[in-house]
mmCIF file of C-alpha atoms in Angstrom:
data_model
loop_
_atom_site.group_PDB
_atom_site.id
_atom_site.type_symbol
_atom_site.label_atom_id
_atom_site.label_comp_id
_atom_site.label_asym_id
_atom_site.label_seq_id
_atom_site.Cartn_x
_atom_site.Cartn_y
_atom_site.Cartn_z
ATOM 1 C CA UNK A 64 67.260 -7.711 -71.487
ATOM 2 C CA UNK A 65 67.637 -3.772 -72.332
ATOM 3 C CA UNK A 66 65.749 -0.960 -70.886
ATOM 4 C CA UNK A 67 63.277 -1.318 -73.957
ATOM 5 C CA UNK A 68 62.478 -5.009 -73.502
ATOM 6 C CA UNK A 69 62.132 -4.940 -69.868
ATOM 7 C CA UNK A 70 59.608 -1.850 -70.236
ATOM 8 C CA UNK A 71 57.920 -3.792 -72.777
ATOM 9 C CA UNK A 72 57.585 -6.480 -70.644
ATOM 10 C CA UNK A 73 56.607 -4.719 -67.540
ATOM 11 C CA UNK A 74 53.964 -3.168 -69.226
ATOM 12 C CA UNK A 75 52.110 -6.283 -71.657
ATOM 13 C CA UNK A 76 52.805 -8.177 -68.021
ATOM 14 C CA UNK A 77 50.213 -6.038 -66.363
ATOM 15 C CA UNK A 78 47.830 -6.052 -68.970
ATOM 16 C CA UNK A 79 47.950 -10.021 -69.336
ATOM 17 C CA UNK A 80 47.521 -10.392 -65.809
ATOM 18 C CA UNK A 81 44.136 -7.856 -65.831
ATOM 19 C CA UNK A 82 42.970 -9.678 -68.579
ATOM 20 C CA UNK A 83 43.697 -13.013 -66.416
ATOM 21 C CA UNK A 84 41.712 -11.425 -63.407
ATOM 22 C CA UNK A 85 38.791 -10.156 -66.058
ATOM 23 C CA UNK A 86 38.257 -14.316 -67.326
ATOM 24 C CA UNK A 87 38.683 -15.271 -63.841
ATOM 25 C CA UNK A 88 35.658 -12.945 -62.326
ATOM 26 C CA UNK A 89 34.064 -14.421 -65.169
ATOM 27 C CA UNK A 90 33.769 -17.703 -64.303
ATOM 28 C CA UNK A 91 32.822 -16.484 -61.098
ATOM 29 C CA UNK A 92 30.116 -14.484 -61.844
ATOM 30 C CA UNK A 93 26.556 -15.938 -62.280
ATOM 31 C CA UNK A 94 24.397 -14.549 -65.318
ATOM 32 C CA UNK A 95 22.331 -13.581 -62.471
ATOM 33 C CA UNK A 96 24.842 -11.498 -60.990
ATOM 34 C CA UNK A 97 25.365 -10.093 -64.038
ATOM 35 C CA UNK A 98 22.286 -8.937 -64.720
ATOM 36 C CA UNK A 99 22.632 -6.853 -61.702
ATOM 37 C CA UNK A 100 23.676 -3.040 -61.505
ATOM 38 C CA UNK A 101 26.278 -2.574 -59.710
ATOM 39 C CA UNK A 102 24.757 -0.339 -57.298
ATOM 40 C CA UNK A 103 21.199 0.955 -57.600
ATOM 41 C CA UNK A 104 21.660 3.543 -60.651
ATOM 42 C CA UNK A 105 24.783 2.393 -62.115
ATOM 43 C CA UNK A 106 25.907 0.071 -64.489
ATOM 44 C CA UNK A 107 24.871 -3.424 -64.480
ATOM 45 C CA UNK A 108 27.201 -6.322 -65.232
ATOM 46 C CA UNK A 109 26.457 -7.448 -68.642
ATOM 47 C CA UNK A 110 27.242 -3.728 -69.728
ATOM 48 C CA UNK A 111 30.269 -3.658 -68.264
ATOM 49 C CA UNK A 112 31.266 -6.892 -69.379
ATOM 50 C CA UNK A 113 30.177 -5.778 -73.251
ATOM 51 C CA UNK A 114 31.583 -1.974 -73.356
ATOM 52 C CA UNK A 115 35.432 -3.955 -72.132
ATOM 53 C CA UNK A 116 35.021 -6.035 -75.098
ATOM 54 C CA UNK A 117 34.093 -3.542 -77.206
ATOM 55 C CA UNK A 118 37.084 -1.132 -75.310
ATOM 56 C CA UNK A 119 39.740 -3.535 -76.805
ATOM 57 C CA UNK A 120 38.288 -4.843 -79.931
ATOM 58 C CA UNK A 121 39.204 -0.790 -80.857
ATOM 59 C CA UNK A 122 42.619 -1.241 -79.697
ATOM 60 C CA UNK A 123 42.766 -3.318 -82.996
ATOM 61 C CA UNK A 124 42.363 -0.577 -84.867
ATOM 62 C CA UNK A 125 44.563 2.132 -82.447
ATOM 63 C CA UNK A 126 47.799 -0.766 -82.819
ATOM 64 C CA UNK A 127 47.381 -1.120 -86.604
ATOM 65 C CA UNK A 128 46.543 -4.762 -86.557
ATOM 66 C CA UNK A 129 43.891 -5.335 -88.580
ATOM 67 C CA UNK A 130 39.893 -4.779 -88.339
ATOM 68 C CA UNK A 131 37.195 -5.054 -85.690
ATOM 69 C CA UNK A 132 36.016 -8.537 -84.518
ATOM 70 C CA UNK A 133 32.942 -6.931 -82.722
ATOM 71 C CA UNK A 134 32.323 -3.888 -84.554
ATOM 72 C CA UNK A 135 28.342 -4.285 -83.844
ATOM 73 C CA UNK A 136 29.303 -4.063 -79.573
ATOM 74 C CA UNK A 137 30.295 -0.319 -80.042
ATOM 75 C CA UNK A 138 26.575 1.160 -80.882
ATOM 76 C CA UNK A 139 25.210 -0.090 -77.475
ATOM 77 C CA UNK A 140 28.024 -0.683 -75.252
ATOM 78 C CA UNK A 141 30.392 2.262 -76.052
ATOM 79 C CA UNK A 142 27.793 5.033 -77.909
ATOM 80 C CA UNK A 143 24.995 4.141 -75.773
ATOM 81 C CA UNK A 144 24.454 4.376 -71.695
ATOM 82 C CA UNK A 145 23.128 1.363 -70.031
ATOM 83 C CA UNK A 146 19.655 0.935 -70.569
ATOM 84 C CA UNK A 147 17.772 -2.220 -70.387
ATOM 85 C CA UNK A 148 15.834 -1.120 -73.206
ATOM 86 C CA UNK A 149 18.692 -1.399 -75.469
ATOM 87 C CA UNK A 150 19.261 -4.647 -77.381
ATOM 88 C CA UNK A 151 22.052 -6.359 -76.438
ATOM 89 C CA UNK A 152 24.143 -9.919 -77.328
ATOM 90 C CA UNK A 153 23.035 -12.293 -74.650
ATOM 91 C CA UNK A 154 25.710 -13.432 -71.475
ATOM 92 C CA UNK A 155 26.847 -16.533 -73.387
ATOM 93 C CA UNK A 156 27.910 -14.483 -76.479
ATOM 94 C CA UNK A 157 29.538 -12.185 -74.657
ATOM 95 C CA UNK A 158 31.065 -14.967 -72.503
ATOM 96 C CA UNK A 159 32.569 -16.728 -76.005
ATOM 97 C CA UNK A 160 33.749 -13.498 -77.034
ATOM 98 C CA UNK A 161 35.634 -12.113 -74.342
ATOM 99 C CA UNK A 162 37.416 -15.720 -74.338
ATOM 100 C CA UNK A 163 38.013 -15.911 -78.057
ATOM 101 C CA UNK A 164 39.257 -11.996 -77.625
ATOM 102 C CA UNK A 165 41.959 -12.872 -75.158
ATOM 103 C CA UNK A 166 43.171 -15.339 -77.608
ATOM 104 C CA UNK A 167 43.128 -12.939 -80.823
ATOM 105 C CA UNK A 168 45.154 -10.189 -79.167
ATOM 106 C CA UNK A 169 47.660 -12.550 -77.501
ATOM 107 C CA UNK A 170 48.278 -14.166 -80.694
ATOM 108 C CA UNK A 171 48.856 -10.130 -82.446
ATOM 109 C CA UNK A 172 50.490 -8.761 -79.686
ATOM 110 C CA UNK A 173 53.080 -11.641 -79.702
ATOM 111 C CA UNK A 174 53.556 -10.419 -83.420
ATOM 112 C CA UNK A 175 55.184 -7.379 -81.875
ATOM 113 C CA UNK A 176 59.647 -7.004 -81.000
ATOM 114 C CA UNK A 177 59.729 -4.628 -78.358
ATOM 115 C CA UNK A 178 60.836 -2.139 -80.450
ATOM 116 C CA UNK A 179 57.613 -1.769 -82.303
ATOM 117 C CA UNK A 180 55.791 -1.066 -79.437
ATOM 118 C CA UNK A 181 57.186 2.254 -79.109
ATOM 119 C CA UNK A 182 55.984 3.143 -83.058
ATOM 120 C CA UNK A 183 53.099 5.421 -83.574
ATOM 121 C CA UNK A 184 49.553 4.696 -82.913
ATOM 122 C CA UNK A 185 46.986 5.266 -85.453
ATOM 123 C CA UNK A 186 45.194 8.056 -83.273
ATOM 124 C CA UNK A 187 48.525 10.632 -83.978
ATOM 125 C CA UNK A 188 49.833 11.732 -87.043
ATOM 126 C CA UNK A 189 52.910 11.535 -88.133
ATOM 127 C CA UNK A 190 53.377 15.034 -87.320
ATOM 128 C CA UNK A 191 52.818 15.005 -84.199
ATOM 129 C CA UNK A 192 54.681 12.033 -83.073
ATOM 130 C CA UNK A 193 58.081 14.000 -83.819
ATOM 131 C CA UNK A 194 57.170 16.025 -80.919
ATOM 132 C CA UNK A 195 55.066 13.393 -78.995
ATOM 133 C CA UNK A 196 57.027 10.343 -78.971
ATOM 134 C CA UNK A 197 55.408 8.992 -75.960
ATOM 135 C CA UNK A 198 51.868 8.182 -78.358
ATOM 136 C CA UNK A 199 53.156 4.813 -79.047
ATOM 137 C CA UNK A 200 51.518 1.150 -79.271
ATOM 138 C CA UNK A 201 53.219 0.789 -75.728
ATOM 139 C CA UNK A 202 51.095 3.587 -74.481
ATOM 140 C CA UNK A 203 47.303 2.194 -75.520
ATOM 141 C CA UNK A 204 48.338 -0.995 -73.459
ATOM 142 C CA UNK A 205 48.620 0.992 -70.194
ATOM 143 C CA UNK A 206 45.782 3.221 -70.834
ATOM 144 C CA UNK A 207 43.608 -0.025 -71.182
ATOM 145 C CA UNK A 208 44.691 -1.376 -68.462
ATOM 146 C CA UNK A 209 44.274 1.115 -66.344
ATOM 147 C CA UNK A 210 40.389 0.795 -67.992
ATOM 148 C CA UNK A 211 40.593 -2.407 -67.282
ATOM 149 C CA UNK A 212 41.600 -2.354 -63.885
ATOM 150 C CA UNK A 213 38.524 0.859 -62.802
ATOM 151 C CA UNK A 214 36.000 -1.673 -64.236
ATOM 152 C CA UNK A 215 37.708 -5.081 -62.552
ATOM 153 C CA UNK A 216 36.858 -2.726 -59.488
ATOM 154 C CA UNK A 217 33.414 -2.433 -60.127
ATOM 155 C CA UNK A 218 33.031 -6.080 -61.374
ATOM 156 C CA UNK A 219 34.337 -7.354 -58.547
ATOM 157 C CA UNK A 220 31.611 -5.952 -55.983
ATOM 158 C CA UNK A 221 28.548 -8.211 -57.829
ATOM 159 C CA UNK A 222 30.844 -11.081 -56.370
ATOM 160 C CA UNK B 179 63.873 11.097 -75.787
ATOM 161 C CA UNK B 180 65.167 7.408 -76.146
ATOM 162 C CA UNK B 181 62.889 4.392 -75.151
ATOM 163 C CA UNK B 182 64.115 4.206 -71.515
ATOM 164 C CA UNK B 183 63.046 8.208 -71.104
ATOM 165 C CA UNK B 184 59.571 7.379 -73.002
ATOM 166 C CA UNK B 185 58.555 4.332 -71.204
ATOM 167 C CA UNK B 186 59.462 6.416 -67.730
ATOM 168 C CA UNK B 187 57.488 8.961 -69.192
ATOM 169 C CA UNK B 188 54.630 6.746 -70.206
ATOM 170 C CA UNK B 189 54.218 5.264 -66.594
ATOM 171 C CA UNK B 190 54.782 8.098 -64.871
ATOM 172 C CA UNK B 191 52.137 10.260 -66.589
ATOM 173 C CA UNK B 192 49.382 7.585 -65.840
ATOM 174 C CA UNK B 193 50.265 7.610 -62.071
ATOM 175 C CA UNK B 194 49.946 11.141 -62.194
ATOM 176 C CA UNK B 195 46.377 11.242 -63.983
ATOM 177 C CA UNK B 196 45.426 8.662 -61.226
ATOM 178 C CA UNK B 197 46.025 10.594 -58.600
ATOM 179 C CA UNK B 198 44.538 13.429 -60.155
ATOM 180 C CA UNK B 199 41.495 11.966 -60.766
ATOM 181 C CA UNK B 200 41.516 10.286 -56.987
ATOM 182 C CA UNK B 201 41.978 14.394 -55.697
ATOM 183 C CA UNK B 202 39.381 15.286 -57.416
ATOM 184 C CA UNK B 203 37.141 12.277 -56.050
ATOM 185 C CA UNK B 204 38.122 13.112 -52.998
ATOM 186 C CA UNK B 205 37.505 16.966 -53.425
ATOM 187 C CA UNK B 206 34.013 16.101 -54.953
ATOM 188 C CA UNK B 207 32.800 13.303 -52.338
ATOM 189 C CA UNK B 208 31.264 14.978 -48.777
ATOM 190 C CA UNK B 209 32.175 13.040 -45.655
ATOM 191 C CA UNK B 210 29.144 11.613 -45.349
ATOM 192 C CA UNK B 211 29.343 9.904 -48.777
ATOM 193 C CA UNK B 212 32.823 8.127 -47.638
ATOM 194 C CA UNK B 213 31.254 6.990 -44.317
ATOM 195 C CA UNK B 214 29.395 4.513 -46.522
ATOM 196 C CA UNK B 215 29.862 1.314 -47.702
ATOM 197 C CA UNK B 216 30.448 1.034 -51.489
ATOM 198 C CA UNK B 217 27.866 -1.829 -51.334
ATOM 199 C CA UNK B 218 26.305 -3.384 -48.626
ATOM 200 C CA UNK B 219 28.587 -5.268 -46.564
ATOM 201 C CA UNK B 220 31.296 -4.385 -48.443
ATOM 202 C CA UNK B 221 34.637 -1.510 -47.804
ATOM 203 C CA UNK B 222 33.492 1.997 -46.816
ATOM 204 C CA UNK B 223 34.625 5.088 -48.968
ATOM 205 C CA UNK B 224 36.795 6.190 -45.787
ATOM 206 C CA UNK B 225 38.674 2.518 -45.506
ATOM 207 C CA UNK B 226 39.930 2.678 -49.326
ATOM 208 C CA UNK B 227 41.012 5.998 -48.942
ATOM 209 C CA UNK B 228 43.177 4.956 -45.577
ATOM 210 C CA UNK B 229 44.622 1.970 -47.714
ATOM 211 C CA UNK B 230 45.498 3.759 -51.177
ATOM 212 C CA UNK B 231 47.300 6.555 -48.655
ATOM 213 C CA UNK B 232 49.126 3.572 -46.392
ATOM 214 C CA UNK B 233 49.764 1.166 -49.345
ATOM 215 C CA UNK B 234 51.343 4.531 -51.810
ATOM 216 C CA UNK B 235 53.255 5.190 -47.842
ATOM 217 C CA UNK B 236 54.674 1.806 -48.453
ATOM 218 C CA UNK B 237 56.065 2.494 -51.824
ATOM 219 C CA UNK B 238 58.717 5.087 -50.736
ATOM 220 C CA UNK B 239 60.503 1.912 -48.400
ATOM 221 C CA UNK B 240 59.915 -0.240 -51.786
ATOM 222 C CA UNK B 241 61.295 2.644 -53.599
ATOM 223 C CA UNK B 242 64.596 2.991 -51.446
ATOM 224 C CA UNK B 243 63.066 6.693 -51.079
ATOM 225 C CA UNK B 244 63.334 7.129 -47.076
ATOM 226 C CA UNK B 245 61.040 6.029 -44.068
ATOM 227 C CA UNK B 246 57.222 5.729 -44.224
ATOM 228 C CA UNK B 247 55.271 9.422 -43.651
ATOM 229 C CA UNK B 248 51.994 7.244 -41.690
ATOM 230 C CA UNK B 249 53.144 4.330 -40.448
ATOM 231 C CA UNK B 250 49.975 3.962 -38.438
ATOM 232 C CA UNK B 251 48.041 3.814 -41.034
ATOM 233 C CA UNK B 252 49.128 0.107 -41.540
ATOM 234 C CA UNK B 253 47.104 -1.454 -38.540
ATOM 235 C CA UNK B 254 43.975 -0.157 -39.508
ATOM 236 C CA UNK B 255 43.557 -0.238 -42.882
ATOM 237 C CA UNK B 256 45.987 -2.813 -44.625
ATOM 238 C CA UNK B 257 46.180 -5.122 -41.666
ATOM 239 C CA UNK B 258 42.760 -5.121 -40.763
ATOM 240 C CA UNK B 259 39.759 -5.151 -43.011
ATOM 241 C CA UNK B 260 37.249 -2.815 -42.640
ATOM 242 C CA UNK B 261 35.082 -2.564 -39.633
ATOM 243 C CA UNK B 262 33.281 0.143 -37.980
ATOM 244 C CA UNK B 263 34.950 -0.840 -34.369
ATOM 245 C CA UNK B 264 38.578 0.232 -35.782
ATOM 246 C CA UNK B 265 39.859 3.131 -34.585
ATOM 247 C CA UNK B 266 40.472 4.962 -37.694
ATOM 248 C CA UNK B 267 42.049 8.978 -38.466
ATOM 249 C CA UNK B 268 39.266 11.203 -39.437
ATOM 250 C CA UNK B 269 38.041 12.195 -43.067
ATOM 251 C CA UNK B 270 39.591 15.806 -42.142
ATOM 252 C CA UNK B 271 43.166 14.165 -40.829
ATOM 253 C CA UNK B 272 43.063 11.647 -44.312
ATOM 254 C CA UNK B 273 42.382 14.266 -47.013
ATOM 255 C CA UNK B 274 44.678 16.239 -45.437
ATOM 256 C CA UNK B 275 47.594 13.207 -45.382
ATOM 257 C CA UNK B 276 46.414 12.613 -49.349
ATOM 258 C CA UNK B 277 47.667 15.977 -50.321
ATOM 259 C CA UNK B 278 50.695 16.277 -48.418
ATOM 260 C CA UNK B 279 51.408 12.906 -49.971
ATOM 261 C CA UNK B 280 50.713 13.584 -53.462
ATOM 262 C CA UNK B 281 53.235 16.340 -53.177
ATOM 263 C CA UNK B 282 56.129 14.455 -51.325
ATOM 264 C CA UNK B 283 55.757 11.382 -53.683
ATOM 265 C CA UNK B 284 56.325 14.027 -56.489
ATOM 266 C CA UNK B 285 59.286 15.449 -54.920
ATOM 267 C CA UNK B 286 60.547 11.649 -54.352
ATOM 268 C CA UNK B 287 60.150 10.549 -58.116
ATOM 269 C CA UNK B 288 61.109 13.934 -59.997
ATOM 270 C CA UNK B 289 64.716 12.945 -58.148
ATOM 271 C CA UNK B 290 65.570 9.671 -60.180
ATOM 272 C CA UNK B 291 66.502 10.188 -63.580
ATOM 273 C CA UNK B 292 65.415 7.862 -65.934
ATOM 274 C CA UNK B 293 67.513 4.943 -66.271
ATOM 275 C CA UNK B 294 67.341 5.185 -62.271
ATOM 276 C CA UNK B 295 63.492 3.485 -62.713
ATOM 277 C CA UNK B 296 65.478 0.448 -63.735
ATOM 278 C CA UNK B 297 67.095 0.296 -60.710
ATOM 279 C CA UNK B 298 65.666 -2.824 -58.124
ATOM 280 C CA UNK B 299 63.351 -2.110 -55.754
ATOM 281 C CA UNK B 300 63.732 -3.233 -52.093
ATOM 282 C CA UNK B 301 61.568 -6.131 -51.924
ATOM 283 C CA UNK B 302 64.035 -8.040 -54.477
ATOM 284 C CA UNK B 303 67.330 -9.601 -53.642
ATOM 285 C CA UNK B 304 70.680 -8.609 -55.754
ATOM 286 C CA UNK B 305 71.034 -12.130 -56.615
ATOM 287 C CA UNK B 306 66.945 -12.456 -58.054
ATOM 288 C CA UNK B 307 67.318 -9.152 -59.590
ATOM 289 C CA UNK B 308 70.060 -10.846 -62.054
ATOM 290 C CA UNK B 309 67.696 -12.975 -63.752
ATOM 291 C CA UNK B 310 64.729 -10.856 -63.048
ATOM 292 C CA UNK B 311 65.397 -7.472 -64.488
ATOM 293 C CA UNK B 312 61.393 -6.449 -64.404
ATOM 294 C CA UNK B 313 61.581 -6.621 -60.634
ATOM 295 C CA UNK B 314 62.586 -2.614 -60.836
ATOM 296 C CA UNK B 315 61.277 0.704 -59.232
ATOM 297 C CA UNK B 316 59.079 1.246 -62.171
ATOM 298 C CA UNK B 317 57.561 -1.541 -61.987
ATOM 299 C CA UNK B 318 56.155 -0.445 -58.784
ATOM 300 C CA UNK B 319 54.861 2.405 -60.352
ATOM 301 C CA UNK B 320 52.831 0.231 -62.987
ATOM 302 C CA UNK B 321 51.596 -2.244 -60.347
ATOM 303 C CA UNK B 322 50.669 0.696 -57.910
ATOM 304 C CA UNK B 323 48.399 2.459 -60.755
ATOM 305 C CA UNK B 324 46.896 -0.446 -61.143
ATOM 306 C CA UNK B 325 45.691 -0.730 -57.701
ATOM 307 C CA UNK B 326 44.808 2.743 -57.404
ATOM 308 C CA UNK B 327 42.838 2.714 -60.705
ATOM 309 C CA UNK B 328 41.060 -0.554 -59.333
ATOM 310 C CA UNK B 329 39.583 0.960 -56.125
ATOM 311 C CA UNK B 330 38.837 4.449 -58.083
ATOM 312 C CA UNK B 331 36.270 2.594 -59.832
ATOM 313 C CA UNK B 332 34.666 1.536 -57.047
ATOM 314 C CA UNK B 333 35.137 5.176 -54.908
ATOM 315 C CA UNK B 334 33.546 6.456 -58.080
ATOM 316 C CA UNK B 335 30.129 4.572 -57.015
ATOM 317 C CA UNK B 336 29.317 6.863 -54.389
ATOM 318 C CA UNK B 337 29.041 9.896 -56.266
#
């Protein structure tokens, strides 16, 4: 393995093993709990649970791989606050989705040599990747994970 | 810059926005907020702030960068799990220890030049490190944000 391939794999082995941790609180994790703010004021569960979804379904779009699956979680789980007011899919959609989501991006990020993780994202213009090099695919996967990981945080307390 | 400079670069610069972002918890959270738990019977603010400093004083023997700064700091809050009975360092001596650190870990990593990263870290043998070329210094780096990341969601609940 080069430098390249060894990042590569460094990198997509962190985020698989997030989203490993993610389906595994899952399981874990009651409806009940779910339904539960973290702490009194904050996010509860299910919003969590439906703003990660919705957090990677974009990454579709940011690594050029083809539309949405979700596109109807970003109105209340990315534009919106939590709010029990707001209409939302129920626990065993979002349950289904985040397992059918693991499997869709495994199956497009395989699609990927390691060298085509370090071409442009769709967020920067051509332009500006001359000068930026470092906005590559590579780079969404660690800034998700690192998303990932601040939320697995908070998850992990309704436990 | 080639691959092996971005990828450094990538990793490196989301260390370096996790850190910022736990100095500027820490700057905005009063002592009294970090004498609580983060949920009932769960870690205090002041017992993940002793084990991100103790577990990032860990990385520079990892790292082959030298001898630990706090080595005391491993009894009480990697060791042990939290309890009010453990003789701890005070808020004032662990904000203090989270600067200095911040800026000694910088000096430590701007050393290595980039294909340096790729180097093994301690806690692999020569003979493992043939066949497992991820098991580098950088890899460190990406396993360490992720644990940082992890517990600044949850220091983020008691603002």
């Amino acid at each position: 393995m080069n430098q390249t391939e060894i990042s590569v794999k460094i990198i997509l082995d962190r985020w698989d093993a997030s989203i490993k941790n993610l389906t595994s609180l899952l399981e874990n994790l009651s409806d009940a709990a779910l339904m539960k703010e973290i702490v009194p004021g904050k996010n509860r569960g299910i919003y969590l649970i439906g703003h990660l979804i919705a957090v990677h379904d974009d990454m579709l779009r940011l690594l050029d791989m083809g539309e949405k699956q979700y596109p109807e979680l970003y109105e209340p789980f990315i534009k919106t606050p939590d709010n029990v007011n707001t209409a939302m899919p129920s626990l065993i959609d979002l349950r289904k989705m985040c397992i059918e989501q693991t499997n869709y991006l495994k199956q497009k990020f395989d699609k990927l040599s390691a060298i085509e993780w370090f071409d442009k994202h769709t967020a920067v213009t051509s332009d500006e990747f001359k000068t930026e090099p470092h906005r590559n695919k590579l780079n969404i996967i660690v800034t998700r994970t690192s998303h990932l990981q601040y939320h697995l945080g908070q998850l992990q307390l309704l436990k």
